[in-house]
Structure formats: C-alpha cells, structure tokens
mmCIF file of C-alpha atoms in Angstrom:
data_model
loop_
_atom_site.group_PDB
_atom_site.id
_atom_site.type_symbol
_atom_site.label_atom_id
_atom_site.label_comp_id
_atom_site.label_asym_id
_atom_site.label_seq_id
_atom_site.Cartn_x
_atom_site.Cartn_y
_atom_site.Cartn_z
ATOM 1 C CA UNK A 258 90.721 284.900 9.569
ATOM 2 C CA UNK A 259 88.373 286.631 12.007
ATOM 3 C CA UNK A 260 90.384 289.646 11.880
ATOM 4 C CA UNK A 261 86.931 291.789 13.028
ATOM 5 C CA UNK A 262 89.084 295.256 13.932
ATOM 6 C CA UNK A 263 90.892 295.179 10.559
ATOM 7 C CA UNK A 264 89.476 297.531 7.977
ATOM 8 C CA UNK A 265 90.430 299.782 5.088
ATOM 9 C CA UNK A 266 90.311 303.583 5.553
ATOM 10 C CA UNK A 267 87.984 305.033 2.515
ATOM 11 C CA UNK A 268 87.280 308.669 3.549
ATOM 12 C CA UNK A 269 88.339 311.142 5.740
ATOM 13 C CA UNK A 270 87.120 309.937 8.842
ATOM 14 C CA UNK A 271 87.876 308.245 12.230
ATOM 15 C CA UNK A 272 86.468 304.771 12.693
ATOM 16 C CA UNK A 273 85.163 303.555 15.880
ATOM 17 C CA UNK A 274 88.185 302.339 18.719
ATOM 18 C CA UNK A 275 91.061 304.083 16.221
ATOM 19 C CA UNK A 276 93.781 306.470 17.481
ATOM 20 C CA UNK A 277 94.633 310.002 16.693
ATOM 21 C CA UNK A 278 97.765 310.485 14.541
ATOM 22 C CA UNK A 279 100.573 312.484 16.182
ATOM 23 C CA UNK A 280 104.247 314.460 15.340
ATOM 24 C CA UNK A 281 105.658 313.865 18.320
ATOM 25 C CA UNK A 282 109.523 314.882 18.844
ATOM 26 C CA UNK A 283 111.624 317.002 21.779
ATOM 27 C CA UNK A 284 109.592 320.004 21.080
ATOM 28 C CA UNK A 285 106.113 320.087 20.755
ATOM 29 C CA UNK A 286 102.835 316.840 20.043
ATOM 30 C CA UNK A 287 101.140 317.584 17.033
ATOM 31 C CA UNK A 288 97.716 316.309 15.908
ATOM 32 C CA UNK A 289 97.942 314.807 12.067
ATOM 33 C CA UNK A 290 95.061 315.034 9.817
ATOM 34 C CA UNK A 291 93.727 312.048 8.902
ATOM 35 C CA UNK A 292 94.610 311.396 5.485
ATOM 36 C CA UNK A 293 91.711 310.392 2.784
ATOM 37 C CA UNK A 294 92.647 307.018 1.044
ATOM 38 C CA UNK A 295 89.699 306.615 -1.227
ATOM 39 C CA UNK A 296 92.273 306.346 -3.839
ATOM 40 C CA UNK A 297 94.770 303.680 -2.990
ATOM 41 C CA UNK A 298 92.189 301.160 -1.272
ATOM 42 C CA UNK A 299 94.973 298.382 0.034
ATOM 43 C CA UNK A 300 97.825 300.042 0.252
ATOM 44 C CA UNK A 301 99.102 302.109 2.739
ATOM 45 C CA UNK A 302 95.358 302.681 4.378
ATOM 46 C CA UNK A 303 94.921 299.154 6.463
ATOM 47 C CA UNK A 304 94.361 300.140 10.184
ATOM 48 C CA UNK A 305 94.193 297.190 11.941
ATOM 49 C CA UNK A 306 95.142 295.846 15.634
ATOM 50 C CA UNK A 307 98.151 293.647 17.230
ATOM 51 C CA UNK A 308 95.809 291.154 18.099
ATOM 52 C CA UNK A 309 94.298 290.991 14.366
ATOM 53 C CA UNK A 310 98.141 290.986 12.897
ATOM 54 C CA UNK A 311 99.256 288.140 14.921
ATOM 55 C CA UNK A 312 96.151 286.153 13.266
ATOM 56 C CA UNK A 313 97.249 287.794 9.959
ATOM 57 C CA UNK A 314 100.689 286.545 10.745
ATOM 58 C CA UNK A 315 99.669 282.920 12.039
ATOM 59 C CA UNK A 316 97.499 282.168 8.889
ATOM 60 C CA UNK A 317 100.337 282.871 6.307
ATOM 61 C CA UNK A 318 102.612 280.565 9.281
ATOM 62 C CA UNK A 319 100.172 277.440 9.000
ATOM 63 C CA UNK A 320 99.482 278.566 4.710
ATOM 64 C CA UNK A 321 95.474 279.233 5.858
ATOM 65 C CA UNK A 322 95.958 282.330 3.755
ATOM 66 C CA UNK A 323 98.234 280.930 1.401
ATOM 67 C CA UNK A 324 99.245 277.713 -0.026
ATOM 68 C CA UNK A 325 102.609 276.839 0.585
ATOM 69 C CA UNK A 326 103.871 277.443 -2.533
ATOM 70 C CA UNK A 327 103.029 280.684 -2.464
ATOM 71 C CA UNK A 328 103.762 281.309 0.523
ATOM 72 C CA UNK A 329 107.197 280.202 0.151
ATOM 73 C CA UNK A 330 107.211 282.688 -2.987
ATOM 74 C CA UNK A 331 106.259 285.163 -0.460
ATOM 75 C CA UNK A 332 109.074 285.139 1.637
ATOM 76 C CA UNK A 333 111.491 284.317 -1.097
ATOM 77 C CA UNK A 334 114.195 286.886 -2.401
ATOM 78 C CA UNK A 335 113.245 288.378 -5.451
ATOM 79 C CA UNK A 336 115.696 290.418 -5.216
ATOM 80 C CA UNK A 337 118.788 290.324 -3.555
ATOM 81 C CA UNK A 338 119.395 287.317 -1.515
ATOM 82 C CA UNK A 339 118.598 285.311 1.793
ATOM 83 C CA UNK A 340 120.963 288.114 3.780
ATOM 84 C CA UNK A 341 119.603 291.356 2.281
ATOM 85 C CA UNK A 342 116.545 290.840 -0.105
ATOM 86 C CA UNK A 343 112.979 291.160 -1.468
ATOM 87 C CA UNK A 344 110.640 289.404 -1.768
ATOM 88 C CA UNK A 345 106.757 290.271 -2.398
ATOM 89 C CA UNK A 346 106.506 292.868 0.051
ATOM 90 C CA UNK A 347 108.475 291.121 2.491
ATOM 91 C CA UNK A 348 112.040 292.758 3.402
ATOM 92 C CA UNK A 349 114.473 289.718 3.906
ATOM 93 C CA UNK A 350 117.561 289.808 6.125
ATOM 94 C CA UNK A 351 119.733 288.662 8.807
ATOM 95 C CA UNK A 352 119.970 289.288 12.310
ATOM 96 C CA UNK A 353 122.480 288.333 14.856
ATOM 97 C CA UNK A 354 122.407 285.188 12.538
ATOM 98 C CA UNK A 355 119.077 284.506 12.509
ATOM 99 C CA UNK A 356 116.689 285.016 9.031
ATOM 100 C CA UNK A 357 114.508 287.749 9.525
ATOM 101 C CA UNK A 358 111.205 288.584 7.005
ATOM 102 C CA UNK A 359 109.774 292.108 8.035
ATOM 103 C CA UNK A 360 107.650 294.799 6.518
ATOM 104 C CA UNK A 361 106.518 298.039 7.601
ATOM 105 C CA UNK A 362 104.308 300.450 6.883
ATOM 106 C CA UNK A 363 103.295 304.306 7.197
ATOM 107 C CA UNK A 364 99.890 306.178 6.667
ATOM 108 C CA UNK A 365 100.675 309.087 4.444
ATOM 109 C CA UNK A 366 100.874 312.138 7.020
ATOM 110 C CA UNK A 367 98.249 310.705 8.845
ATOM 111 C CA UNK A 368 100.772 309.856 12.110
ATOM 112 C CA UNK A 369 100.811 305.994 11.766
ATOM 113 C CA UNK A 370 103.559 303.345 11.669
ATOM 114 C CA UNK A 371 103.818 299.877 11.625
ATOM 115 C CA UNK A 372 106.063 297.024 11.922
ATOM 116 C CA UNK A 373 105.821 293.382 11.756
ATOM 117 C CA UNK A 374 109.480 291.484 12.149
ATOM 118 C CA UNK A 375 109.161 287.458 11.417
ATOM 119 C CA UNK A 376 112.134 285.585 12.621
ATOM 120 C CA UNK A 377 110.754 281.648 10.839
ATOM 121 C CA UNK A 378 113.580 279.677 12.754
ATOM 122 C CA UNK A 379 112.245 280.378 15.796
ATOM 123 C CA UNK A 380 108.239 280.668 15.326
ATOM 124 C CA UNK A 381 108.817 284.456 16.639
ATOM 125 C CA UNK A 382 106.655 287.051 15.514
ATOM 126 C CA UNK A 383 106.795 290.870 16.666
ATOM 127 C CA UNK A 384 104.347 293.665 15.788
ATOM 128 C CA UNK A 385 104.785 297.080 16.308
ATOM 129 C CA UNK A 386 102.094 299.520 15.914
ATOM 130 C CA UNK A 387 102.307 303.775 17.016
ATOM 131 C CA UNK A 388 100.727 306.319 16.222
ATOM 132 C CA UNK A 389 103.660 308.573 15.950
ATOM 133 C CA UNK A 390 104.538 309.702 12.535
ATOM 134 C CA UNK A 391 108.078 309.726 13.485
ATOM 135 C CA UNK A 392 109.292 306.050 13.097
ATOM 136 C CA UNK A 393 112.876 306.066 15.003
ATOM 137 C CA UNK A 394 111.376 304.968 18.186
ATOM 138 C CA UNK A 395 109.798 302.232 16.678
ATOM 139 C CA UNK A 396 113.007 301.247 15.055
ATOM 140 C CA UNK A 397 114.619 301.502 18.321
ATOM 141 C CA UNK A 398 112.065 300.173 20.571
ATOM 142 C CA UNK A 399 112.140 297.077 17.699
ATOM 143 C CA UNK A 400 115.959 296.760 17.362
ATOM 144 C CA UNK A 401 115.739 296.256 21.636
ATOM 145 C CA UNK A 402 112.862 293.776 21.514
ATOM 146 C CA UNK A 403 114.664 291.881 18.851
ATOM 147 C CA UNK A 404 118.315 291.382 20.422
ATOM 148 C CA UNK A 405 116.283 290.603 23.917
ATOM 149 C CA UNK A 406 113.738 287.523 22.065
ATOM 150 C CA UNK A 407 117.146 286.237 20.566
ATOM 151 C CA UNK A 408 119.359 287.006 23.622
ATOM 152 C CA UNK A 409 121.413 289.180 22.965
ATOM 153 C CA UNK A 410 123.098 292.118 24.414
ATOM 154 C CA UNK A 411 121.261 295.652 23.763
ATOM 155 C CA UNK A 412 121.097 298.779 25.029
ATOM 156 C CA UNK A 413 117.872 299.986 26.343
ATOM 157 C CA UNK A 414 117.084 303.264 24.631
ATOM 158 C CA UNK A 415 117.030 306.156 27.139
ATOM 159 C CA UNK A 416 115.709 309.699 27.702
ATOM 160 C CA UNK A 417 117.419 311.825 25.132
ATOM 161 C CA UNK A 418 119.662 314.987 26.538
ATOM 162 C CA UNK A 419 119.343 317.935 23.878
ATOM 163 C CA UNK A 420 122.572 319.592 24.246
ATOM 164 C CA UNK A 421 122.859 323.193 22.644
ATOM 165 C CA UNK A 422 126.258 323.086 20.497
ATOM 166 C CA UNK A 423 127.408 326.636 18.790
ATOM 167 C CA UNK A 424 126.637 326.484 15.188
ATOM 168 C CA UNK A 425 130.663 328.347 14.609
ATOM 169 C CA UNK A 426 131.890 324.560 16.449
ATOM 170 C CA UNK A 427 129.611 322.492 13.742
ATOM 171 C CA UNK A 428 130.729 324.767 11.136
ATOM 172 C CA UNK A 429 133.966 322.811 11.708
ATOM 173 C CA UNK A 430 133.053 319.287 10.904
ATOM 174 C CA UNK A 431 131.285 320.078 7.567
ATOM 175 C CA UNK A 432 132.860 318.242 4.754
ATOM 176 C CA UNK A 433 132.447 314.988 2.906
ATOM 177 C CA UNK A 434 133.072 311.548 5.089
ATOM 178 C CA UNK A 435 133.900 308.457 3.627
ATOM 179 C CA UNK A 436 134.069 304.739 5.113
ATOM 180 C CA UNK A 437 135.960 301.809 4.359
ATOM 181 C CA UNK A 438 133.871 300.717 1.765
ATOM 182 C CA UNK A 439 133.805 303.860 -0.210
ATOM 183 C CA UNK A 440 130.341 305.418 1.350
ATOM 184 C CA UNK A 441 129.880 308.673 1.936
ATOM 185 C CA UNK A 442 128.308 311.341 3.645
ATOM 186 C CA UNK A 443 128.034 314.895 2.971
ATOM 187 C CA UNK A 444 127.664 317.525 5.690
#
C-alpha cells in the first residue's frame, strides 16, 4: 500500500520523525515513557501517519487489501446491529442518521491516541491522531469535525474555566442518580 512511515514499535525506543508521548490536562504536561511492545507485535504498537491511514483506509474502500467479501465481513455487525455493533475490530453505529464504522486506538501509557471514523454513505473518512494520553479532546475535537462534514449544528469546544467549588456544597449532591431508562450513577 506504500504506507513507508507505518511501522511496528518492537523495543523501547523512538523511531526516526515520531512524537513524544504526553499527560497533558489543566495542570501540568507530562512526558510518557515509551512503552516496550516486543510482546504484542500488532496490536496496540502500530505508529503510523494520517497520510499512511488514509491509504490504509482507501485500500480496504476499493477491497486492494481485502476482497469484498471480506471486507464486507469487516464492517459487518457481529455483534449488535447496524445502529450499535461490532464487527472485526470495527465499532458500528449511527450518527445524525448516517452509518458510521470507527475504531480507535491507545499505546499503553506511552501518550498516544488514535481515531479513524468511516462514514461509507458518503466516501468520508476522518483520522485523528495525538499524542496526548488523555483522549477527551480527541473525542471532542472528533464529535465537532463530524457534525460539521455532515452539516450539522455543533458547538465548538472552548477554553475550559476551572471553577473552585467547596467540597461541604458537593458533599450535597452525592447519592445515586437514575435516568429514564433505569441507568444509574453513583456519586
């Protein structure tokens, strides 16, 4: 597929062009180890580029990866169905009506996370790649991109405000919450 800056991580060490792994929240940037994957070649250790995803992404599109049998098997539920499923390593949903096939990924505590979000109808493909071990910008930042490819309305995340609350006024909202449908929350 040409994919020339995709590789496995087998050791301990950085390869040539790749990031450094970060914790970064509100309070302080920290530096991740890089974690050793000689163990799990395949799985959880693929450090790759946008560019090199979006050729991964195209090839299993036109079945140059795949036939398209299996590729269809691919992005079939096997579990669940067409609205909230699974296939073979492919999460398979809705969104804002539209059938979505995504799967993401993290690198151990090694400060990396990745997203790729298909939407077949419509030939779009997004990737998402940080080097932020905390995910919930990408989910945010993805959630955005998302509603704006298939028009429609979003909010576009902004700078957070941390507001100091006295733990005596949380104290009172502790309990158990339940919604409509019988979930719950305890806190």
């Amino acid at each position: 597929l040409s994919m020339a800056d995709s590789i496995c991580g087998n050791d301990a060490s950085y390869h040539a062009n790749q990031s450094i792994g970060y914790h970064i929240d509100l309070n302080k940037n920290e530096q991740l180890q890089i974690y050793n994957f000689s163990a799990i070649l395949g799985s959880g250790n693929i450090y790759s580029t946008v560019q090199d995803l979006f050729k991964y992404s195209r090839a299993l599109d036109s079945n140059q990866l795949l036939g398209e049998v299996s590729t269809n098997e691919l992005f079939k539920p096997h579990w669940g169905d067409l609205s909230n499923g699974y296939g073979y390593g492919w999460r398979i949903s809705e969104l804002y009506g539209h059938q979505m096939i995504s799967h993401g990924g993290s690198i151990g505590g090694g400060g990396y996370t990745s997203l790729m979000i298909k939407f077949p109808e419509n030939d779009y493909t997004l990737i998402f790649l940080t080097n932020n071990a905390d995910n919930n910008a990408l989910y945010e930042v993805s959630g955005v991109m998302s509603a704006i490819l298939l028009g429609e309305n979003y909010i576009f995340p902004g700078e957070l405000e941390v507001i100091n609350i006295n733990p005596d006024t949380l104290r009172k909202y502790t309990g158990t919450y339940v919604d409509e449908e019988g979930s719950g929350i305890v806190l």
